[in-house]
Short mmCIF file of C-alpha atoms in Angstrom, two decimals:
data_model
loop_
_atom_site.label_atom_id
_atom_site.label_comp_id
_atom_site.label_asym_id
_atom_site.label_seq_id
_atom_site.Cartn_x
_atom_site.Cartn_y
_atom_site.Cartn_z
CA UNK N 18 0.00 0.00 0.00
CA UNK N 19 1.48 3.43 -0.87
CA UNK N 20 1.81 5.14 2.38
CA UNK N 21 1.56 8.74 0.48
CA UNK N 22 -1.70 9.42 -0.94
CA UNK N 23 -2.45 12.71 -2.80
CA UNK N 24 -5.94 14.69 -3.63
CA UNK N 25 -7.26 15.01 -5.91
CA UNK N 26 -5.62 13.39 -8.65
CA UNK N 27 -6.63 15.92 -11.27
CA UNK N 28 -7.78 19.51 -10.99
CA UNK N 29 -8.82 21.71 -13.51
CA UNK N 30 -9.24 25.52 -12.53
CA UNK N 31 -9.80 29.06 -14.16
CA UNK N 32 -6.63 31.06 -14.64
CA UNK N 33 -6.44 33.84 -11.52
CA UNK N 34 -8.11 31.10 -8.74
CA UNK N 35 -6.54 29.78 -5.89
CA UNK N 36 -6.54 25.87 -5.27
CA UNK N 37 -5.05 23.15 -2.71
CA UNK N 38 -3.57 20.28 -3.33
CA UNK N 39 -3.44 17.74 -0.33
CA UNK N 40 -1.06 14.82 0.86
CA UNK N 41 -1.67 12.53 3.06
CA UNK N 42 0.86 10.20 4.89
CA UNK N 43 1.97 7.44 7.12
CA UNK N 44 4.84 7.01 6.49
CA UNK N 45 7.15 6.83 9.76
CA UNK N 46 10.44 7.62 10.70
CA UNK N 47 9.57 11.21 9.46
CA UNK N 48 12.30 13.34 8.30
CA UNK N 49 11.15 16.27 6.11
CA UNK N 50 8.49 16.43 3.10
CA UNK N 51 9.03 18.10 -0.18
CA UNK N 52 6.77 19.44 -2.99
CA UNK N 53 8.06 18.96 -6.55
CA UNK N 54 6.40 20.36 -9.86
CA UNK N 55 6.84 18.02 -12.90
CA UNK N 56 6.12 19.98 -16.31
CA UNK N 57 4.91 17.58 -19.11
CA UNK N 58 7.99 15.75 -20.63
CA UNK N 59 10.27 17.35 -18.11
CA UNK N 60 11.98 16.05 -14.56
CA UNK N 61 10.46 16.98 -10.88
CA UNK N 62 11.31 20.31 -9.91
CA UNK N 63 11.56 21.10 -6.20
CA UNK N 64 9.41 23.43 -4.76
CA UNK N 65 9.39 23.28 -1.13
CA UNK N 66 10.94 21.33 1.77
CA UNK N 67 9.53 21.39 5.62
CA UNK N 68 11.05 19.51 8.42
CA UNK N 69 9.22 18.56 11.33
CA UNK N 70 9.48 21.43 12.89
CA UNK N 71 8.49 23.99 10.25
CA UNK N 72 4.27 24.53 10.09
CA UNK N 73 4.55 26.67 6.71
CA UNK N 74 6.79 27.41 3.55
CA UNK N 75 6.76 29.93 1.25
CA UNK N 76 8.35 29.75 -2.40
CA UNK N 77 6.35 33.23 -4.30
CA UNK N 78 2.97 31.89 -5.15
CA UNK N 79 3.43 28.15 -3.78
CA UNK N 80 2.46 27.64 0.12
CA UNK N 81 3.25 24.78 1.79
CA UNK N 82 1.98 23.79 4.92
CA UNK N 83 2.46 20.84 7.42
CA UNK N 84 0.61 19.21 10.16
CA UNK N 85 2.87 16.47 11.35
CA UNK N 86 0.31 15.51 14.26
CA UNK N 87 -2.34 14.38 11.52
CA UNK N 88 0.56 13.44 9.07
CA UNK N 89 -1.03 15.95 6.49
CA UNK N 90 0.29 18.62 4.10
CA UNK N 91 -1.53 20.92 1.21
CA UNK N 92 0.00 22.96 -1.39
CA UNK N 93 -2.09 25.83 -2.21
CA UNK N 94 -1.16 27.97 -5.23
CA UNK N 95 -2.33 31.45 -5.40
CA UNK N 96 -3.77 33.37 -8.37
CA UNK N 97 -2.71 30.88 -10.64
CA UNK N 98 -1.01 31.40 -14.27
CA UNK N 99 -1.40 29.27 -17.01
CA UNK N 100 2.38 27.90 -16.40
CA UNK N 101 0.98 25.98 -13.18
CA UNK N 102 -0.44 23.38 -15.25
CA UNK N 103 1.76 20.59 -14.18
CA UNK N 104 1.81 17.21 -12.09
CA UNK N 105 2.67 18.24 -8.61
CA UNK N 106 4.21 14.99 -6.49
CA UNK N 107 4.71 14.86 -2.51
CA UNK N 108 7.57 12.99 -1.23
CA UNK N 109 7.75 12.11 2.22
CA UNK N 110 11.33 11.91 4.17
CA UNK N 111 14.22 10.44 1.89
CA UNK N 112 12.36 7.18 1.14
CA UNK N 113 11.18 6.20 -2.22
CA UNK N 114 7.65 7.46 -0.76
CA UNK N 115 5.90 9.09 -3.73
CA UNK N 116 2.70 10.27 -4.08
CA UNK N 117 1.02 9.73 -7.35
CA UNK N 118 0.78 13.45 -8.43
CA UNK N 119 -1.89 15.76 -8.86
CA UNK Y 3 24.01 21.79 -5.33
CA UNK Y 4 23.46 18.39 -6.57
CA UNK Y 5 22.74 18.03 -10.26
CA UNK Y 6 21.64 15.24 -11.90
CA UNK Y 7 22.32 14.87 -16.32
CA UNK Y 8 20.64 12.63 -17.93
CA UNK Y 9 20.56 11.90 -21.94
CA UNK Y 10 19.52 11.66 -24.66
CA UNK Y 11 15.80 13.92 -24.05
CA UNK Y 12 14.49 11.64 -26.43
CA UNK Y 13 15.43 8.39 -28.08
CA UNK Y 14 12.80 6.25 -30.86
CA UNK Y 15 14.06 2.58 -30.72
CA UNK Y 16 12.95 -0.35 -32.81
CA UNK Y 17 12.11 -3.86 -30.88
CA UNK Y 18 14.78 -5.97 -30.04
CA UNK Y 19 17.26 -3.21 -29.72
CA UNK Y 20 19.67 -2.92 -27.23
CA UNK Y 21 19.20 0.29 -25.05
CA UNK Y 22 21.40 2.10 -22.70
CA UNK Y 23 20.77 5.46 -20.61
CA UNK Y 24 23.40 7.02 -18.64
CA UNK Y 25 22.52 9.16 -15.92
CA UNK Y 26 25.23 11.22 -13.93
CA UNK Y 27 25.64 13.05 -10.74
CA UNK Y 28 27.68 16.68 -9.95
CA UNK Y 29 27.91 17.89 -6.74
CA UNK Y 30 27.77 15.69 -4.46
CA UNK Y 31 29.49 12.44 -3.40
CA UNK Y 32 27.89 8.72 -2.57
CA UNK Y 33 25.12 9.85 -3.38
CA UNK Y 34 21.80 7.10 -3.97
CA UNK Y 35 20.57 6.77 -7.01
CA UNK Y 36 17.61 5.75 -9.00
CA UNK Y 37 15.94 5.57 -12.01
CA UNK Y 38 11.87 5.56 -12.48
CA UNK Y 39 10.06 5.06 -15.48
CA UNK Y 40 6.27 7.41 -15.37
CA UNK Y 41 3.91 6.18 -18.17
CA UNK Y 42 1.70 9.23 -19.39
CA UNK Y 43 -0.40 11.24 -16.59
CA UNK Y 44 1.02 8.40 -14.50
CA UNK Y 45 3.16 8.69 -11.24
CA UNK Y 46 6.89 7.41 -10.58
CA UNK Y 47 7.62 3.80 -10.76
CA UNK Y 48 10.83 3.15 -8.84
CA UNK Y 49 12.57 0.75 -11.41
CA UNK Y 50 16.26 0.29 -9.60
CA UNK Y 51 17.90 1.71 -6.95
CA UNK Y 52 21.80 1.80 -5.89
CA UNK Y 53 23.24 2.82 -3.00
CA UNK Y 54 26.82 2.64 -3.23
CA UNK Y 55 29.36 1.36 -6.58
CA UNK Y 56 28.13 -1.96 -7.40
CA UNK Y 57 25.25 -2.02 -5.31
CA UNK Y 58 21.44 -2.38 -7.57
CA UNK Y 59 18.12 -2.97 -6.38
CA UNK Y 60 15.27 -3.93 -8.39
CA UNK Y 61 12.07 -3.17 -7.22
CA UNK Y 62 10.23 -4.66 -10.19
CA UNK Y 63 11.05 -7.86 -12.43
CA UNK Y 64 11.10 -6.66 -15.98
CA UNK Y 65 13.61 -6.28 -19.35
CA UNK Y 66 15.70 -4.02 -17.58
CA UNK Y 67 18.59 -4.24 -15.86
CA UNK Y 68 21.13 -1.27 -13.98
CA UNK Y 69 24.97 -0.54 -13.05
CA UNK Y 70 26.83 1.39 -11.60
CA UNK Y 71 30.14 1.51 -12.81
CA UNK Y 72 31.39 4.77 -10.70
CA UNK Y 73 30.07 6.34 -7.54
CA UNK Y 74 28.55 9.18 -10.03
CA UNK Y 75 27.54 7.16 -13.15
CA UNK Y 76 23.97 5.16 -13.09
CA UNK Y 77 22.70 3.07 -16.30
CA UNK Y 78 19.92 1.82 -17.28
CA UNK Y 79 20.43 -1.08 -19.98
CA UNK Y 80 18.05 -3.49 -22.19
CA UNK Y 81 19.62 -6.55 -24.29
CA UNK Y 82 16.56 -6.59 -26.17
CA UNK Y 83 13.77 -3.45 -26.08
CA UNK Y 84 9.51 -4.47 -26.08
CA UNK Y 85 7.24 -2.48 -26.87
CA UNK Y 86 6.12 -2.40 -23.35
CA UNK Y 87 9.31 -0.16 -22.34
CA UNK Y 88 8.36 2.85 -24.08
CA UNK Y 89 7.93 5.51 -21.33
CA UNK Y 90 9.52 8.34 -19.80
CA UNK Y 91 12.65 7.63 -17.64
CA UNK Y 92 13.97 9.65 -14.75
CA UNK Y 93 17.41 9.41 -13.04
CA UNK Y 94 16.97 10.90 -9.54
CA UNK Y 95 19.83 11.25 -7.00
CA UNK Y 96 19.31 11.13 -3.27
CA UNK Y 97 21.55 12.73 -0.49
CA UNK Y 98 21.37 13.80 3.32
CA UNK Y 99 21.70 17.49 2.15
CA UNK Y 100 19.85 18.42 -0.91
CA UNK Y 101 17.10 15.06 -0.60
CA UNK Y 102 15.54 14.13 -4.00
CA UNK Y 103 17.01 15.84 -7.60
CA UNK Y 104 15.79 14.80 -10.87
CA UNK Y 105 17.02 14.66 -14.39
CA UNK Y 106 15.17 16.54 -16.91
CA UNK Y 107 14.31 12.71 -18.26
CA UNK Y 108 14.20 10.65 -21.57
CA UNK Y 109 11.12 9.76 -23.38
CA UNK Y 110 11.56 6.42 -24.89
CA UNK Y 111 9.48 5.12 -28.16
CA UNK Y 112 10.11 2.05 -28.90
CA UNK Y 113 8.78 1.24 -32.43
#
């Protein structure tokens, strides 16, 4: 069982909303959790990277945010451009713990 | 920073070709490495994994098969291509600092 789940798995929205992405988790040692944006035909790009510790991270219009209590994390992306269309995966510590992408 | 290069971007191949993809890694040292294979709108499949020179893991039984020659160097090698390996290939490397880096990834066609 994949012990990262993402939501939803595909989103379509107007150019100029806002939207969340969500990730769910179990997996355990936890370490840190990172956001990557995957263009089509292109390699995961990094976004954003939260340790335990850290409740929120910033990278311009991408905001992460982290509940390690209830294992959760969204990724919301505000006023959105037409460049955001993109797979966006959540990987959990250094594992091989991918989510599936939204 | 840790950079992974990968190549070629794209490669058409006909069946029962040999195949080999090189994938290597600047900046960093020991670092672990992978390569995944993502068919279309799909997520990551972790294919093989290495963690030192010498060292592969397979995750999943298939035509496939992966060395590493040097501590920096990761390929991913067919005797004979199917149909059924076309799909888009990433080599990611893996360390304590940076975490997870992709290559930019090769789409495969095998024809």
């Amino acid at each position: 069982k994949n012990q990262v789940e993402q939501s939803p798995q595909s989103l379509i929205i107007l150019e100029g909303k806002n939207c969340t992405l969500q990730c769910n988790y179990t997996v355990s040692p936890f370490s840190n959790l990172r956001w990557y944006k995957q263009d089509t035909g292109r390699g995961p790009v990094s976004l954003t990277i939260m340790t335990f510790s850290e409740n929120t991270k910033s990278n311009g219009r991408y905001t992460a945010t982290l509940d390690a209590d209830t294992k959760q994390s969204s990724l919301h992306i505000t006023a959105s451009q037409l460049s955001d269309s993109a797979s966006y995966i959540c990987v959990v510590s250094l594992s091989s713990d991918f989510g599936q992408g939204t | 920073s840790q950079t992974i290069h990968q190549w070629p971007a794209t490669l058409v191949q006909p069946v029962g070709s040999p195949l080999s993809l090189e994938c290597t890694v600047e900046g960093t040292s020991n670092p672990n490495l992978y390569w995944y294979r993502q068919a279309a709108g799909r997520g990551l499949q972790l294919l093989f994994y290495s963690v030192g020179i010498g060292q592969i893991s397979s995750e999943v039984p298939q035509n496939l098969s992966a060395s590493r020659p040097q501590d920096r160097q990761f390929i991913l090698s067919s005797k004979k291509l199917l149909l059924s390996d076309s799909g888009f290939y990433l080599c990611a490397g893996q360390d304590s600092l940076y975490g997870y880096t992709f290559g930019s990834g090769t789409r495969l066609t095998v024809v």
